[in-house]
PDB file of C-alpha atoms in Angstrom:
ATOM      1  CA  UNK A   9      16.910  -6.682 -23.097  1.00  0.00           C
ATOM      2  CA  UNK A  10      14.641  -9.765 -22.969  1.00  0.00           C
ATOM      3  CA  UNK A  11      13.674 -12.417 -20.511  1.00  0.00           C
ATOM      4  CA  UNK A  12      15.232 -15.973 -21.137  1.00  0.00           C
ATOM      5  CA  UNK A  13      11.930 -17.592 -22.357  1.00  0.00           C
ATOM      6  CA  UNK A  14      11.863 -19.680 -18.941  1.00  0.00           C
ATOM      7  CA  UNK A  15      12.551 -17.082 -16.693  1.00  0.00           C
ATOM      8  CA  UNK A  16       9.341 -14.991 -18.249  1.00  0.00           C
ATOM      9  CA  UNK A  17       7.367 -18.006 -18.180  1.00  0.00           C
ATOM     10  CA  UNK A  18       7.911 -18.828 -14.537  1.00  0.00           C
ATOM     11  CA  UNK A  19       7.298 -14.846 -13.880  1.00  0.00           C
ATOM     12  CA  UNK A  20       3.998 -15.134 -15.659  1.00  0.00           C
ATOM     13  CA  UNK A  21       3.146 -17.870 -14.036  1.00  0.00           C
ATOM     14  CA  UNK A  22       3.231 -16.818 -10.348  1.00  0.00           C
ATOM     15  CA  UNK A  23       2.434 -13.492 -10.908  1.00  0.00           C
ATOM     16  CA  UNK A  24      -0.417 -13.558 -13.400  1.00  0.00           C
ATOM     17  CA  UNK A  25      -1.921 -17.151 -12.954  1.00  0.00           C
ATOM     18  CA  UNK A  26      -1.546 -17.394  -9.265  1.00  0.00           C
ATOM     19  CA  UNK A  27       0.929 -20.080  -9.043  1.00  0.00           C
ATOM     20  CA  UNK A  28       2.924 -19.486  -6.149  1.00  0.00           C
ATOM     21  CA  UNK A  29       4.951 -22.450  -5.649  1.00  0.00           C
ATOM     22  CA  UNK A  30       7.210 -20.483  -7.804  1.00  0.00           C
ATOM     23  CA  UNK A  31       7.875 -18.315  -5.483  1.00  0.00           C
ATOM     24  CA  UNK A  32      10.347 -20.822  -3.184  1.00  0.00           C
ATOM     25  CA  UNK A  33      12.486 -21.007  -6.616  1.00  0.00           C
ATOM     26  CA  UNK A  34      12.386 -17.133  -6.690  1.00  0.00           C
ATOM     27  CA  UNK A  35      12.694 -16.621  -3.241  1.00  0.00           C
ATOM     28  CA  UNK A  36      15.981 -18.997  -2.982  1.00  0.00           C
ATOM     29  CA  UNK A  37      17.589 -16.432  -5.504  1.00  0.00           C
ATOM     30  CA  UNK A  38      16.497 -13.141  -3.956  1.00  0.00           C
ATOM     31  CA  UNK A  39      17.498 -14.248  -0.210  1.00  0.00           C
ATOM     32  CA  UNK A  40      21.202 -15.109  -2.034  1.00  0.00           C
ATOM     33  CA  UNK A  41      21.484 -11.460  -3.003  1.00  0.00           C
ATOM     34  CA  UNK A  42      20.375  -9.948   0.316  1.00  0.00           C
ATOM     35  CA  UNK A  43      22.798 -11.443   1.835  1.00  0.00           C
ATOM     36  CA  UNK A  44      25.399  -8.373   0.250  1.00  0.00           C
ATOM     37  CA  UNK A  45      23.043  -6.132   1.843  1.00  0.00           C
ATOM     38  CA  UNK A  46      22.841  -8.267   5.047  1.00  0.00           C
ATOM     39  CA  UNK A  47      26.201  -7.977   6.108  1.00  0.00           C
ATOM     40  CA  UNK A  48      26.431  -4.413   6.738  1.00  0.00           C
ATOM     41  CA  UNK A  49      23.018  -4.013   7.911  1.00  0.00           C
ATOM     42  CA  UNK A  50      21.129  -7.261   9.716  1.00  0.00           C
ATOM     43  CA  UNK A  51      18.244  -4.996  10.896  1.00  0.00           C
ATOM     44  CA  UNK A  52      17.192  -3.971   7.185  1.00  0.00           C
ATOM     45  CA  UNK A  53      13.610  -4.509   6.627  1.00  0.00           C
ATOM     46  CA  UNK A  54      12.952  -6.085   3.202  1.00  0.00           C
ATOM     47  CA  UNK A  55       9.877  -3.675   1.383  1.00  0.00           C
ATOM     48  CA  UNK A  56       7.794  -5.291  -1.481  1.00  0.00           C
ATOM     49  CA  UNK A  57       6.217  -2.557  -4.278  1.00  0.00           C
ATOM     50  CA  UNK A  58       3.020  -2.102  -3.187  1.00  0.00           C
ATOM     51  CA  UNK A  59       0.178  -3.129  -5.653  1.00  0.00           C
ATOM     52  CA  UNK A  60      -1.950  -1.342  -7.496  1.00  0.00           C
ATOM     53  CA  UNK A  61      -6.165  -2.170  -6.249  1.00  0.00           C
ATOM     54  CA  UNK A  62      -6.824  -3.198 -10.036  1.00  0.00           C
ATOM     55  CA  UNK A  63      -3.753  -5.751  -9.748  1.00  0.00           C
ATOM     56  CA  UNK A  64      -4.972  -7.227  -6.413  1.00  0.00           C
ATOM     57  CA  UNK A  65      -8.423  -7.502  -7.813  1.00  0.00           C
ATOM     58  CA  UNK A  66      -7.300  -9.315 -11.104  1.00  0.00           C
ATOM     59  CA  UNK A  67      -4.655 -11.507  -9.568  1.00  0.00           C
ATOM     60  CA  UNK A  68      -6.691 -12.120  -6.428  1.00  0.00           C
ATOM     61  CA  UNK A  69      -3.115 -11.836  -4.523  1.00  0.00           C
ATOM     62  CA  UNK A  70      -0.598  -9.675  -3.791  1.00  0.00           C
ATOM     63  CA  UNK A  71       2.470 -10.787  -6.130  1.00  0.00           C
ATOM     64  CA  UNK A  72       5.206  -8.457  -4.085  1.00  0.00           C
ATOM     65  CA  UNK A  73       4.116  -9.232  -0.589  1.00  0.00           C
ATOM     66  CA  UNK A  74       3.864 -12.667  -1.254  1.00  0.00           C
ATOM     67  CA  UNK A  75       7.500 -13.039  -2.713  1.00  0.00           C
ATOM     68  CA  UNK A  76       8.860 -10.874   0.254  1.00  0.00           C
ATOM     69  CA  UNK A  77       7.219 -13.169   2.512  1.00  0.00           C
ATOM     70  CA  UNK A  78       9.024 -16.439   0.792  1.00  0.00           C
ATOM     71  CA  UNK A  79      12.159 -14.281   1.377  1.00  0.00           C
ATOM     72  CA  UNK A  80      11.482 -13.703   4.680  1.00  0.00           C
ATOM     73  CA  UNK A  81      11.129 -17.701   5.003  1.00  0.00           C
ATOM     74  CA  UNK A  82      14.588 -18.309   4.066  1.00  0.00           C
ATOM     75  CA  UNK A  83      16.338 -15.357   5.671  1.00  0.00           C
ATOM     76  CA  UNK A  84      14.406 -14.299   8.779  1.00  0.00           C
ATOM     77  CA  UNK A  85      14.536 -10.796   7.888  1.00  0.00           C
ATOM     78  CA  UNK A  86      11.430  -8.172   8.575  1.00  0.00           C
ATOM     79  CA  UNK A  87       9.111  -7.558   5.992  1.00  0.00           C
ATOM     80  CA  UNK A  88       7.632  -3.717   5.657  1.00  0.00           C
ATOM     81  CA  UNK A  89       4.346  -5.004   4.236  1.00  0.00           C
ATOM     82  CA  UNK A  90       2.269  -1.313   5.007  1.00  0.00           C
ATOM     83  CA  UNK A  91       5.353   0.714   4.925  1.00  0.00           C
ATOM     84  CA  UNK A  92       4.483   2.027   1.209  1.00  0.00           C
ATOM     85  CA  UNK A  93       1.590   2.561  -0.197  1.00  0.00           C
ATOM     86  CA  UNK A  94      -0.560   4.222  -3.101  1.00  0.00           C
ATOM     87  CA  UNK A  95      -1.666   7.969  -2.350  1.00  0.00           C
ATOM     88  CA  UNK A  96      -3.391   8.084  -5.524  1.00  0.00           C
ATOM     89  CA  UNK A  97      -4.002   5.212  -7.752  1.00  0.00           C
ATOM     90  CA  UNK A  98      -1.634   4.953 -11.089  1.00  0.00           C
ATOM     91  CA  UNK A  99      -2.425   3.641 -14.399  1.00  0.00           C
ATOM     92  CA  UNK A 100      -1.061   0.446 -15.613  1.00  0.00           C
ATOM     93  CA  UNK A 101       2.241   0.724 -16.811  1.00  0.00           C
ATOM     94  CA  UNK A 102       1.963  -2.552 -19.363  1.00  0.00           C
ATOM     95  CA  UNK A 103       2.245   0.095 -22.230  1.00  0.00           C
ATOM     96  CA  UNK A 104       3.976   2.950 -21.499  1.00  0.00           C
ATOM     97  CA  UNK A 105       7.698   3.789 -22.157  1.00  0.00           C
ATOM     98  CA  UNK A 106      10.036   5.449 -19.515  1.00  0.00           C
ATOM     99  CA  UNK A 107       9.161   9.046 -19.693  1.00  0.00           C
ATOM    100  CA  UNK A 108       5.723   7.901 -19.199  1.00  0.00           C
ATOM    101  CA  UNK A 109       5.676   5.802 -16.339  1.00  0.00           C
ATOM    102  CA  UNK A 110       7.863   8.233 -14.724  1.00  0.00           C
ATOM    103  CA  UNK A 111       5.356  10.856 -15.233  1.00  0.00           C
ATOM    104  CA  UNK A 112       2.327   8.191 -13.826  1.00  0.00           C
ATOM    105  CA  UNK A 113       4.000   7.393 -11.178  1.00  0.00           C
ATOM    106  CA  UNK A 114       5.786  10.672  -9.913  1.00  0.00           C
ATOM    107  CA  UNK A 115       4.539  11.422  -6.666  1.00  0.00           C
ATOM    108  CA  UNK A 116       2.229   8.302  -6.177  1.00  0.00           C
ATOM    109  CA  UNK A 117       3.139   6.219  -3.264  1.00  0.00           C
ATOM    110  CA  UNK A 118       3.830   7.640   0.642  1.00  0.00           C
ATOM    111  CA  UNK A 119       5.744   6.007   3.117  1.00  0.00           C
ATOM    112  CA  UNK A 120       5.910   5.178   6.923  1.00  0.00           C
ATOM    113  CA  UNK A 121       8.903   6.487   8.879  1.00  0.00           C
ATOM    114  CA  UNK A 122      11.147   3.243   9.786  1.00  0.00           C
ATOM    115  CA  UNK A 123      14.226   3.647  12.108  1.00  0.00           C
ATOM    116  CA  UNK A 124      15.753   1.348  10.248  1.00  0.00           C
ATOM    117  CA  UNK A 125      17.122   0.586   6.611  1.00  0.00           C
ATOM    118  CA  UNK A 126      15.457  -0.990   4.229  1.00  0.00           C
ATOM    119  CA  UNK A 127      15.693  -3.000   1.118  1.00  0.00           C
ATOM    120  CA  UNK A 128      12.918  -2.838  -2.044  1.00  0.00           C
ATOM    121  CA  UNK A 129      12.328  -5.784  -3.510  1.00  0.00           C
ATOM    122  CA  UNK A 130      10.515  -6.079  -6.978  1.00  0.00           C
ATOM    123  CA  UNK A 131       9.716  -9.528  -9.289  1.00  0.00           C
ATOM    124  CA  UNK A 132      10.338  -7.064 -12.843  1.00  0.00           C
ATOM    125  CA  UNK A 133      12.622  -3.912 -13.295  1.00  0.00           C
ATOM    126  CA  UNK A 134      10.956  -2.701 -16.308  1.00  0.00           C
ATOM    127  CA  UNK A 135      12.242   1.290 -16.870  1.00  0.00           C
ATOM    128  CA  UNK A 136      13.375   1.563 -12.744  1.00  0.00           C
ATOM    129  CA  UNK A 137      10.051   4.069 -12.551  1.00  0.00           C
ATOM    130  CA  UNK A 138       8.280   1.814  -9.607  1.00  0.00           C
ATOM    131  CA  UNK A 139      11.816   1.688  -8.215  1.00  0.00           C
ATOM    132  CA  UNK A 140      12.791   5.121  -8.518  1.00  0.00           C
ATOM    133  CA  UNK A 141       9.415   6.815  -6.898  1.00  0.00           C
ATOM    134  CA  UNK A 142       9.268   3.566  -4.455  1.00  0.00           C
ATOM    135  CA  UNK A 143      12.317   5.397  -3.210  1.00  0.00           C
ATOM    136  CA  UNK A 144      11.314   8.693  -3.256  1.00  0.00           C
ATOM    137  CA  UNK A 145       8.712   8.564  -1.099  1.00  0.00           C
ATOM    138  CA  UNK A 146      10.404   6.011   1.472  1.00  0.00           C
ATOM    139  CA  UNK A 147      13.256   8.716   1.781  1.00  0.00           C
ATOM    140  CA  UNK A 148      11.125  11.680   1.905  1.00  0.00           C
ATOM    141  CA  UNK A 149       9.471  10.074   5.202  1.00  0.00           C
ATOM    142  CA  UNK A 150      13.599   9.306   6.386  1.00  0.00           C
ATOM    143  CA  UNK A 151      13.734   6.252   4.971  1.00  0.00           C
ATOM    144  CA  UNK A 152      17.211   5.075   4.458  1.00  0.00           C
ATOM    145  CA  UNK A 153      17.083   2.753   0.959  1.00  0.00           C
ATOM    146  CA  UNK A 154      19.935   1.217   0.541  1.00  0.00           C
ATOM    147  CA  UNK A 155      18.755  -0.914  -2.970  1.00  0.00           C
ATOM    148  CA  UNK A 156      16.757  -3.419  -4.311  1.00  0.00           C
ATOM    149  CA  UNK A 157      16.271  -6.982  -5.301  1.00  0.00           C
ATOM    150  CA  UNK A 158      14.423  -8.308  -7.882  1.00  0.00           C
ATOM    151  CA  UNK A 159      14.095 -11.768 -10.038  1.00  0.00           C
ATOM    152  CA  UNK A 160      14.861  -9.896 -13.659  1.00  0.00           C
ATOM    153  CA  UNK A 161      15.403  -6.847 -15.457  1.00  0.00           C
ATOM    154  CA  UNK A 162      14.063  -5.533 -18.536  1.00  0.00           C
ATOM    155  CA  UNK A 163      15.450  -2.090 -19.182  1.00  0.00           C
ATOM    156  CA  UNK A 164      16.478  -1.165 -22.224  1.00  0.00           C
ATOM    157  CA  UNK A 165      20.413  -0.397 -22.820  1.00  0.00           C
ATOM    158  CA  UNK A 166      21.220   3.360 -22.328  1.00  0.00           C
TER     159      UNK A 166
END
């Protein structure tokens, strides 16, 4: 499935050219669908992906944080900013398929112990891998994740 040629432009936009005044229209829309999550659980802590070094070094800005942080603007909830991380660094996943940015990302981020539940948040579901292994590690440390947001989705139909 594609983008809607505006959507992908406004994603490009803030994530690869830095323009972040995007991210209140973006942020408006992702603190609308925490709200399902919100009313079972007010104490969730809202966890951006974290970014790889070569990202941060090419955008000059970290793209996830930074869209948490809107969210956090509009719903007061906590953002998790260190609790996941890299353990070793991953490729870029521009141009691989699902089986292999499964395989470059299995076992590549750890996470910090939270007592309570949190929510990933993503701008682009590609394949799910980031997702998937975002969750992995957060729940091997006791991590209860109890889903994600995220601005679009690109995964093919299965």
């Amino acid at each position: 499935m594609s983008l809607r040629p505006a959507v992908a432009a406004a994603i490009i936009a803030f994530k690869d050219r830095g323009r972040t005044a995007t991210k209140l229209m973006f942020a408006n829309r992702l603190a609308q669908l925490l709200q399902t999550y919100l009313r079972d659980h007010p104490d969730l802590i809202l966890v951006p992906m974290p970014v790889r070094r070569a990202g941060l070094k090419k955008r000059g800005f970290d793209h996830g944080r930074t869209l948490a942080l809107a969210v956090q603007s509009k719903t007061g909830v906590s953002v998790g900013n260190d609790l996941l991380s890299f353990a070793r660094e991953a490729a870029d996943q521009r141009n691989l398929g699902i089986t292999k940015r499964a395989a470059n990302l299995a076992n590549s981020m750890i996470a910090k112990p939270t007592g309570k539940p949190v929510v990933l948040i993503d701008d682009v579901v590609t394949t799910g891998a980031t997702l998937a292994e975002a969750k992995r590690a957060l729940e091997a440390s006791g991590v209860v994740v109890l889903g994600f947001i995220t601005i679009a989705e690109t995964m093919p139909k299965i």
